[in-house]
Each structure stands twice: as C-alpha cells, then as structure tokens.
PDB file of N, CA and C in Angstrom:
ATOM      1  N   SER A   1       0.836  -1.237  -0.001  1.00  0.00           N
ATOM      2  CA  SER A   1       0.019   0.000  -0.045  1.00  0.00           C
ATOM      3  C   SER A   1       0.851   1.253  -0.036  1.00  0.00           C
ATOM      4  N   SER A   2       0.495   2.220  -0.883  1.00  0.00           N
ATOM      5  CA  SER A   2       1.207   3.462  -0.853  1.00  0.00           C
ATOM      6  C   SER A   2       0.810   4.412   0.234  1.00  0.00           C
ATOM      7  N   GLU A   3       1.731   5.030   0.807  1.00  0.00           N
ATOM      8  CA  GLU A   3       1.459   5.995   1.922  1.00  0.00           C
ATOM      9  C   GLU A   3       1.531   7.343   1.382  1.00  0.00           C
ATOM     10  N   ARG A   4       0.541   8.218   1.793  1.00  0.00           N
ATOM     11  CA  ARG A   4       0.562   9.625   1.274  1.00  0.00           C
ATOM     12  C   ARG A   4       1.568  10.393   2.118  1.00  0.00           C
ATOM     13  N   PRO A   5       2.364  11.288   1.571  1.00  0.00           N
ATOM     14  CA  PRO A   5       3.234  12.098   2.433  1.00  0.00           C
ATOM     15  C   PRO A   5       2.362  13.070   3.179  1.00  0.00           C
ATOM     16  N   GLU A   6       2.901  13.404   4.410  1.00  0.00           N
ATOM     17  CA  GLU A   6       2.136  14.386   5.266  1.00  0.00           C
ATOM     18  C   GLU A   6       2.137  15.738   4.575  1.00  0.00           C
ATOM     19  N   ARG A   7       0.963  16.382   4.692  1.00  0.00           N
ATOM     20  CA  ARG A   7       0.831  17.684   4.032  1.00  0.00           C
ATOM     21  C   ARG A   7       1.620  18.796   4.831  1.00  0.00           C
ATOM     22  N   SER A   8       1.979  19.788   4.076  1.00  0.00           N
ATOM     23  CA  SER A   8       2.751  20.867   4.718  1.00  0.00           C
ATOM     24  C   SER A   8       1.713  21.714   5.622  1.00  0.00           C
ATOM     25  N   ARG A   9       2.389  22.506   6.413  1.00  0.00           N
ATOM     26  CA  ARG A   9       1.557  23.440   7.329  1.00  0.00           C
ATOM     27  C   ARG A   9       0.641  24.313   6.354  1.00  0.00           C
ATOM     28  N   ASN A  10       1.184  24.789   5.291  1.00  0.00           N
ATOM     29  CA  ASN A  10       0.424  25.689   4.439  1.00  0.00           C
ATOM     30  C   ASN A  10      -0.805  24.907   3.855  1.00  0.00           C
ATOM     31  N   ALA A  11      -0.522  23.641   3.425  1.00  0.00           N
ATOM     32  CA  ALA A  11      -1.660  22.898   2.872  1.00  0.00           C
ATOM     33  C   ALA A  11      -2.703  22.628   3.818  1.00  0.00           C
ATOM     34  N   LYS A  12      -2.308  22.318   5.074  1.00  0.00           N
ATOM     35  CA  LYS A  12      -3.255  22.045   6.196  1.00  0.00           C
ATOM     36  C   LYS A  12      -4.106  23.336   6.411  1.00  0.00           C
ATOM     37  N   ALA A  13      -3.352  24.458   6.459  1.00  0.00           N
ATOM     38  CA  ALA A  13      -4.064  25.677   6.814  1.00  0.00           C
ATOM     39  C   ALA A  13      -5.088  26.061   5.638  1.00  0.00           C
ATOM     40  N   GLN A  14      -4.655  25.821   4.297  1.00  0.00           N
ATOM     41  CA  GLN A  14      -5.602  25.972   3.223  1.00  0.00           C
ATOM     42  C   GLN A  14      -6.849  25.119   3.278  1.00  0.00           C
ATOM     43  N   ALA A  15      -6.547  23.828   3.711  1.00  0.00           N
ATOM     44  CA  ALA A  15      -7.644  22.937   3.821  1.00  0.00           C
ATOM     45  C   ALA A  15      -8.628  23.393   4.892  1.00  0.00           C
ATOM     46  N   ARG A  16      -8.088  23.802   6.047  1.00  0.00           N
ATOM     47  CA  ARG A  16      -8.875  24.398   7.085  1.00  0.00           C
ATOM     48  C   ARG A  16      -9.659  25.514   6.660  1.00  0.00           C
ATOM     49  N   HIS A  17      -9.117  26.463   5.903  1.00  0.00           N
ATOM     50  CA  HIS A  17      -9.798  27.652   5.431  1.00  0.00           C
ATOM     51  C   HIS A  17     -10.853  27.329   4.531  1.00  0.00           C
ATOM     52  N   ARG A  18     -10.667  26.396   3.544  1.00  0.00           N
ATOM     53  CA  ARG A  18     -11.715  26.015   2.684  1.00  0.00           C
ATOM     54  C   ARG A  18     -12.863  25.422   3.437  1.00  0.00           C
ATOM     55  N   ALA A  19     -12.611  24.527   4.410  1.00  0.00           N
ATOM     56  CA  ALA A  19     -13.644  23.902   5.182  1.00  0.00           C
ATOM     57  C   ALA A  19     -14.418  24.937   5.992  1.00  0.00           C
ATOM     58  N   LYS A  20     -13.748  25.891   6.493  1.00  0.00           N
ATOM     59  CA  LYS A  20     -14.462  26.881   7.303  1.00  0.00           C
ATOM     60  C   LYS A  20     -15.364  27.841   6.340  1.00  0.00           C
ATOM     61  N   ARG A  21     -14.784  28.119   5.226  1.00  0.00           N
ATOM     62  CA  ARG A  21     -15.434  28.981   4.268  1.00  0.00           C
ATOM     63  C   ARG A  21     -16.787  28.227   3.694  1.00  0.00           C
ATOM     64  N   LYS A  22     -16.673  26.892   3.458  1.00  0.00           N
ATOM     65  CA  LYS A  22     -17.742  26.081   3.102  1.00  0.00           C
ATOM     66  C   LYS A  22     -18.880  26.051   4.114  1.00  0.00           C
ATOM     67  N   ALA A  23     -18.487  25.823   5.351  1.00  0.00           N
ATOM     68  CA  ALA A  23     -19.347  25.830   6.496  1.00  0.00           C
ATOM     69  C   ALA A  23     -20.132  27.185   6.582  1.00  0.00           C
ATOM     70  N   TYR A  24     -19.313  28.263   6.467  1.00  0.00           N
ATOM     71  CA  TYR A  24     -19.934  29.570   6.628  1.00  0.00           C
ATOM     72  C   TYR A  24     -20.902  29.842   5.416  1.00  0.00           C
ATOM     73  N   ILE A  25     -20.601  29.485   4.289  1.00  0.00           N
ATOM     74  CA  ILE A  25     -21.579  29.624   3.165  1.00  0.00           C
ATOM     75  C   ILE A  25     -22.793  28.799   3.367  1.00  0.00           C
ATOM     76  N   GLU A  26     -22.656  27.618   3.839  1.00  0.00           N
ATOM     77  CA  GLU A  26     -23.820  26.741   4.193  1.00  0.00           C
ATOM     78  C   GLU A  26     -24.690  27.297   5.207  1.00  0.00           C
ATOM     79  N   GLN A  27     -24.051  27.943   6.225  1.00  0.00           N
ATOM     80  CA  GLN A  27     -24.846  28.519   7.272  1.00  0.00           C
ATOM     81  C   GLN A  27     -25.565  29.764   6.728  1.00  0.00           C
ATOM     82  N   LEU A  28     -24.961  30.591   5.839  1.00  0.00           N
ATOM     83  CA  LEU A  28     -25.591  31.648   5.295  1.00  0.00           C
ATOM     84  C   LEU A  28     -26.853  31.294   4.406  1.00  0.00           C
ATOM     85  N   GLU A  29     -26.667  30.166   3.638  1.00  0.00           N
ATOM     86  CA  GLU A  29     -27.770  29.706   2.892  1.00  0.00           C
ATOM     87  C   GLU A  29     -28.867  29.242   3.682  1.00  0.00           C
ATOM     88  N   GLN A  30     -28.579  28.542   4.850  1.00  0.00           N
ATOM     89  CA  GLN A  30     -29.678  28.122   5.651  1.00  0.00           C
ATOM     90  C   GLN A  30     -30.361  29.349   6.305  1.00  0.00           C
ATOM     91  N   THR A  31     -29.710  30.356   6.660  1.00  0.00           N
ATOM     92  CA  THR A  31     -30.272  31.542   7.250  1.00  0.00           C
ATOM     93  C   THR A  31     -31.199  32.155   6.231  1.00  0.00           C
ATOM     94  N   VAL A  32     -30.806  32.244   4.946  1.00  0.00           N
ATOM     95  CA  VAL A  32     -31.668  32.892   3.873  1.00  0.00           C
ATOM     96  C   VAL A  32     -32.846  32.060   3.745  1.00  0.00           C
ATOM     97  N   VAL A  33     -32.809  30.760   3.807  1.00  0.00           N
ATOM     98  CA  VAL A  33     -33.989  29.933   3.668  1.00  0.00           C
ATOM     99  C   VAL A  33     -34.890  30.132   4.866  1.00  0.00           C
ATOM    100  N   LYS A  34     -34.349  30.180   6.025  1.00  0.00           N
ATOM    101  CA  LYS A  34     -35.152  30.429   7.237  1.00  0.00           C
ATOM    102  C   LYS A  34     -35.922  31.758   7.164  1.00  0.00           C
ATOM    103  N   LEU A  35     -35.218  32.827   6.768  1.00  0.00           N
ATOM    104  CA  LEU A  35     -35.764  34.120   6.629  1.00  0.00           C
ATOM    105  C   LEU A  35     -36.872  34.225   5.644  1.00  0.00           C
ATOM    106  N   GLN A  36     -36.656  33.551   4.526  1.00  0.00           N
ATOM    107  CA  GLN A  36     -37.630  33.518   3.437  1.00  0.00           C
ATOM    108  C   GLN A  36     -38.891  32.812   3.964  1.00  0.00           C
ATOM    109  N   THR A  37     -38.704  31.728   4.732  1.00  0.00           N
ATOM    110  CA  THR A  37     -39.833  30.958   5.330  1.00  0.00           C
ATOM    111  C   THR A  37     -40.589  31.861   6.292  1.00  0.00           C
ATOM    112  N   ILE A  38     -39.956  32.562   7.146  1.00  0.00           N
ATOM    113  CA  ILE A  38     -40.448  33.332   8.162  1.00  0.00           C
ATOM    114  C   ILE A  38     -41.287  34.479   7.451  1.00  0.00           C
ATOM    115  N   MET A  39     -40.716  35.119   6.387  1.00  0.00           N
ATOM    116  CA  MET A  39     -41.415  36.166   5.812  1.00  0.00           C
ATOM    117  C   MET A  39     -42.377  35.693   4.749  1.00  0.00           C
ATOM    118  N   ASN A  40     -42.439  34.410   4.544  1.00  0.00           N
ATOM    119  CA  ASN A  40     -43.335  33.780   3.569  1.00  0.00           C
ATOM    120  C   ASN A  40     -43.167  34.288   2.215  1.00  0.00           C
ATOM    121  N   LEU A  41     -41.920  34.463   1.838  1.00  0.00           N
ATOM    122  CA  LEU A  41     -41.613  34.960   0.433  1.00  0.00           C
ATOM    123  C   LEU A  41     -40.914  33.837  -0.410  1.00  0.00           C
ATOM    124  N   SER A  42     -41.343  33.858  -1.665  1.00  0.00           N
ATOM    125  CA  SER A  42     -40.737  32.865  -2.589  1.00  0.00           C
ATOM    126  C   SER A  42     -39.398  33.550  -3.063  1.00  0.00           C
ATOM    127  N   PRO A  43     -38.521  32.627  -3.577  1.00  0.00           N
ATOM    128  CA  PRO A  43     -37.256  33.151  -4.050  1.00  0.00           C
ATOM    129  C   PRO A  43     -37.435  34.278  -5.154  1.00  0.00           C
ATOM    130  N   GLU A  44     -38.482  34.172  -6.001  1.00  0.00           N
ATOM    131  CA  GLU A  44     -38.836  35.078  -6.913  1.00  0.00           C
ATOM    132  C   GLU A  44     -39.275  36.518  -6.281  1.00  0.00           C
ATOM    133  N   GLN A  45     -40.007  36.435  -5.274  1.00  0.00           N
ATOM    134  CA  GLN A  45     -40.346  37.645  -4.563  1.00  0.00           C
ATOM    135  C   GLN A  45     -39.131  38.309  -3.859  1.00  0.00           C
ATOM    136  N   VAL A  46     -38.212  37.544  -3.394  1.00  0.00           N
ATOM    137  CA  VAL A  46     -37.037  38.003  -2.679  1.00  0.00           C
ATOM    138  C   VAL A  46     -36.149  38.736  -3.823  1.00  0.00           C
ATOM    139  N   ALA A  47     -36.080  38.058  -4.991  1.00  0.00           N
ATOM    140  CA  ALA A  47     -35.256  38.695  -5.972  1.00  0.00           C
ATOM    141  C   ALA A  47     -35.895  40.045  -6.503  1.00  0.00           C
ATOM    142  N   ALA A  48     -37.240  40.129  -6.337  1.00  0.00           N
ATOM    143  CA  ALA A  48     -37.866  41.360  -6.822  1.00  0.00           C
ATOM    144  C   ALA A  48     -37.744  42.453  -5.844  1.00  0.00           C
ATOM    145  N   LEU A  49     -37.227  42.264  -4.590  1.00  0.00           N
ATOM    146  CA  LEU A  49     -37.125  43.288  -3.617  1.00  0.00           C
ATOM    147  C   LEU A  49     -36.087  44.291  -4.038  1.00  0.00           C
ATOM    148  N   PRO A  50     -36.290  45.623  -3.803  1.00  0.00           N
ATOM    149  CA  PRO A  50     -35.338  46.628  -4.084  1.00  0.00           C
ATOM    150  C   PRO A  50     -34.021  46.401  -3.334  1.00  0.00           C
ATOM    151  N   PRO A  51     -32.834  46.838  -3.859  1.00  0.00           N
ATOM    152  CA  PRO A  51     -31.628  46.756  -3.119  1.00  0.00           C
ATOM    153  C   PRO A  51     -31.725  47.682  -1.898  1.00  0.00           C
ATOM    154  N   PRO A  52     -30.930  47.268  -0.854  1.00  0.00           N
ATOM    155  CA  PRO A  52     -31.080  48.129   0.350  1.00  0.00           C
ATOM    156  C   PRO A  52     -30.760  49.561   0.252  1.00  0.00           C
ATOM    157  N   SER A  53     -29.817  49.918  -0.775  1.00  0.00           N
ATOM    158  CA  SER A  53     -29.414  51.268  -0.887  1.00  0.00           C
ATOM    159  C   SER A  53     -30.754  52.073  -1.378  1.00  0.00           C
ATOM    160  N   VAL A  54     -31.568  51.514  -2.354  1.00  0.00           N
ATOM    161  CA  VAL A  54     -32.675  52.238  -2.717  1.00  0.00           C
ATOM    162  C   VAL A  54     -33.637  52.385  -1.608  1.00  0.00           C
ATOM    163  N   ARG A  55     -33.892  51.374  -0.771  1.00  0.00           N
ATOM    164  CA  ARG A  55     -34.747  51.605   0.326  1.00  0.00           C
ATOM    165  C   ARG A  55     -34.301  52.631   1.286  1.00  0.00           C
ATOM    166  N   ILE A  56     -32.943  52.653   1.522  1.00  0.00           N
ATOM    167  CA  ILE A  56     -32.397  53.635   2.467  1.00  0.00           C
ATOM    168  C   ILE A  56     -32.587  54.983   1.922  1.00  0.00           C
ATOM    169  N   ARG A  57     -32.440  55.117   0.576  1.00  0.00           N
ATOM    170  CA  ARG A  57     -32.616  56.525  -0.011  1.00  0.00           C
ATOM    171  C   ARG A  57     -34.168  56.933   0.176  1.00  0.00           C
ATOM    172  N   GLU A  58     -35.066  55.986  -0.068  1.00  0.00           N
ATOM    173  CA  GLU A  58     -36.441  56.260   0.140  1.00  0.00           C
ATOM    174  C   GLU A  58     -36.809  56.653   1.548  1.00  0.00           C
ATOM    175  N   LEU A  59     -36.195  56.041   2.498  1.00  0.00           N
ATOM    176  CA  LEU A  59     -36.485  56.358   3.932  1.00  0.00           C
ATOM    177  C   LEU A  59     -35.998  57.698   4.277  1.00  0.00           C
ATOM    178  N   GLU A  60     -34.728  58.016   3.741  1.00  0.00           N
ATOM    179  CA  GLU A  60     -34.057  59.306   3.967  1.00  0.00           C
ATOM    180  C   GLU A  60     -34.947  60.428   3.479  1.00  0.00           C
ATOM    181  N   GLN A  61     -35.441  60.238   2.257  1.00  0.00           N
ATOM    182  CA  GLN A  61     -36.325  61.213   1.629  1.00  0.00           C
ATOM    183  C   GLN A  61     -37.634  61.471   2.408  1.00  0.00           C
ATOM    184  N   GLU A  62     -38.184  60.302   2.852  1.00  0.00           N
ATOM    185  CA  GLU A  62     -39.394  60.419   3.718  1.00  0.00           C
ATOM    186  C   GLU A  62     -39.110  61.114   5.011  1.00  0.00           C
ATOM    187  N   ASN A  63     -37.992  60.864   5.605  1.00  0.00           N
ATOM    188  CA  ASN A  63     -37.620  61.513   6.887  1.00  0.00           C
ATOM    189  C   ASN A  63     -37.455  62.904   6.695  1.00  0.00           C
ATOM    190  N   GLN A  64     -36.829  63.328   5.553  1.00  0.00           N
ATOM    191  CA  GLN A  64     -36.663  64.750   5.267  1.00  0.00           C
ATOM    192  C   GLN A  64     -37.979  65.385   5.046  1.00  0.00           C
ATOM    193  N   ARG A  65     -38.920  64.746   4.313  1.00  0.00           N
ATOM    194  CA  ARG A  65     -40.233  65.296   4.171  1.00  0.00           C
ATOM    195  C   ARG A  65     -41.019  65.486   5.420  1.00  0.00           C
ATOM    196  N   LEU A  66     -40.816  64.548   6.293  1.00  0.00           N
ATOM    197  CA  LEU A  66     -41.620  64.577   7.611  1.00  0.00           C
ATOM    198  C   LEU A  66     -41.032  65.713   8.456  1.00  0.00           C
ATOM    199  N   HIS A  67     -39.729  65.877   8.364  1.00  0.00           N
ATOM    200  CA  HIS A  67     -39.121  67.053   9.132  1.00  0.00           C
ATOM    201  C   HIS A  67     -39.688  68.427   8.657  1.00  0.00           C
ATOM    202  N   HIS A  68     -39.781  68.505   7.268  1.00  0.00           N
ATOM    203  CA  HIS A  68     -40.323  69.684   6.707  1.00  0.00           C
ATOM    204  C   HIS A  68     -41.749  69.918   7.170  1.00  0.00           C
ATOM    205  N   GLU A  69     -42.469  68.877   7.156  1.00  0.00           N
ATOM    206  CA  GLU A  69     -43.892  68.921   7.597  1.00  0.00           C
ATOM    207  C   GLU A  69     -44.008  69.372   9.013  1.00  0.00           C
ATOM    208  N   MET A  70     -43.227  68.788   9.873  1.00  0.00           N
ATOM    209  CA  MET A  70     -43.218  69.173  11.222  1.00  0.00           C
ATOM    210  C   MET A  70     -42.912  70.696  11.436  1.00  0.00           C
ATOM    211  N   ASP A  71     -41.921  71.191  10.710  1.00  0.00           N
ATOM    212  CA  ASP A  71     -41.522  72.688  10.810  1.00  0.00           C
ATOM    213  C   ASP A  71     -42.646  73.451  10.278  1.00  0.00           C
ATOM    214  N   ARG A  72     -43.257  72.984   9.314  1.00  0.00           N
ATOM    215  CA  ARG A  72     -44.462  73.844   8.763  1.00  0.00           C
ATOM    216  C   ARG A  72     -45.547  73.809   9.743  1.00  0.00           C
ATOM    217  N   LEU A  73     -45.799  72.702  10.410  1.00  0.00           N
ATOM    218  CA  LEU A  73     -47.089  72.674  11.426  1.00  0.00           C
ATOM    219  C   LEU A  73     -46.657  73.460  12.639  1.00  0.00           C
ATOM    220  N   ARG A  74     -45.387  73.496  13.069  1.00  0.00           N
ATOM    221  CA  ARG A  74     -44.897  74.219  14.188  1.00  0.00           C
ATOM    222  C   ARG A  74     -45.232  75.724  13.966  1.00  0.00           C
ATOM    223  N   ARG A  75     -44.995  76.261  12.739  1.00  0.00           N
ATOM    224  CA  ARG A  75     -45.322  77.568  12.390  1.00  0.00           C
ATOM    225  C   ARG A  75     -46.786  77.831  12.278  1.00  0.00           C
TER     226      ARG A  75
END
C-alpha cells in the first residue's frame, strides 16, 4: 500500500480555510431559507425586492419630508 506524504503546514491551513468557508456559506444559505420561510416569500419575490441602498434613500427622503412637515406645522 502506498502511503501519502504528510501535508505541509500551508496545505493544512488552506484545507482548514476551505472547510471553514464552506461551512460559513452553508450557514448563510440556511439563514436565507429560514428568513424566506419566516417572511413567507418565494425566491422570486425575494429577487424582486429593491436593493437596500434604494430603500435607504427612500427612507431618508421620507424622513426629510416629515421634518419639513413638522416645521411647517410648528409655524
């Protein structure tokens, strides 16, 4: 039987890194599935959601509008 030579420290570290990255990605995928289930959204509905930057801009504009309205009502 042929024996495999022992891996170098670098090869072992690379293998550990790949395993950790794979586990992290799997955990993220499970989290996405759980959140989709909780929100009762299909993958198509999730894909149709606007990017966070668009939503943030919308909320900032609404916040500014409400501040202007508060100022107008105070006068």
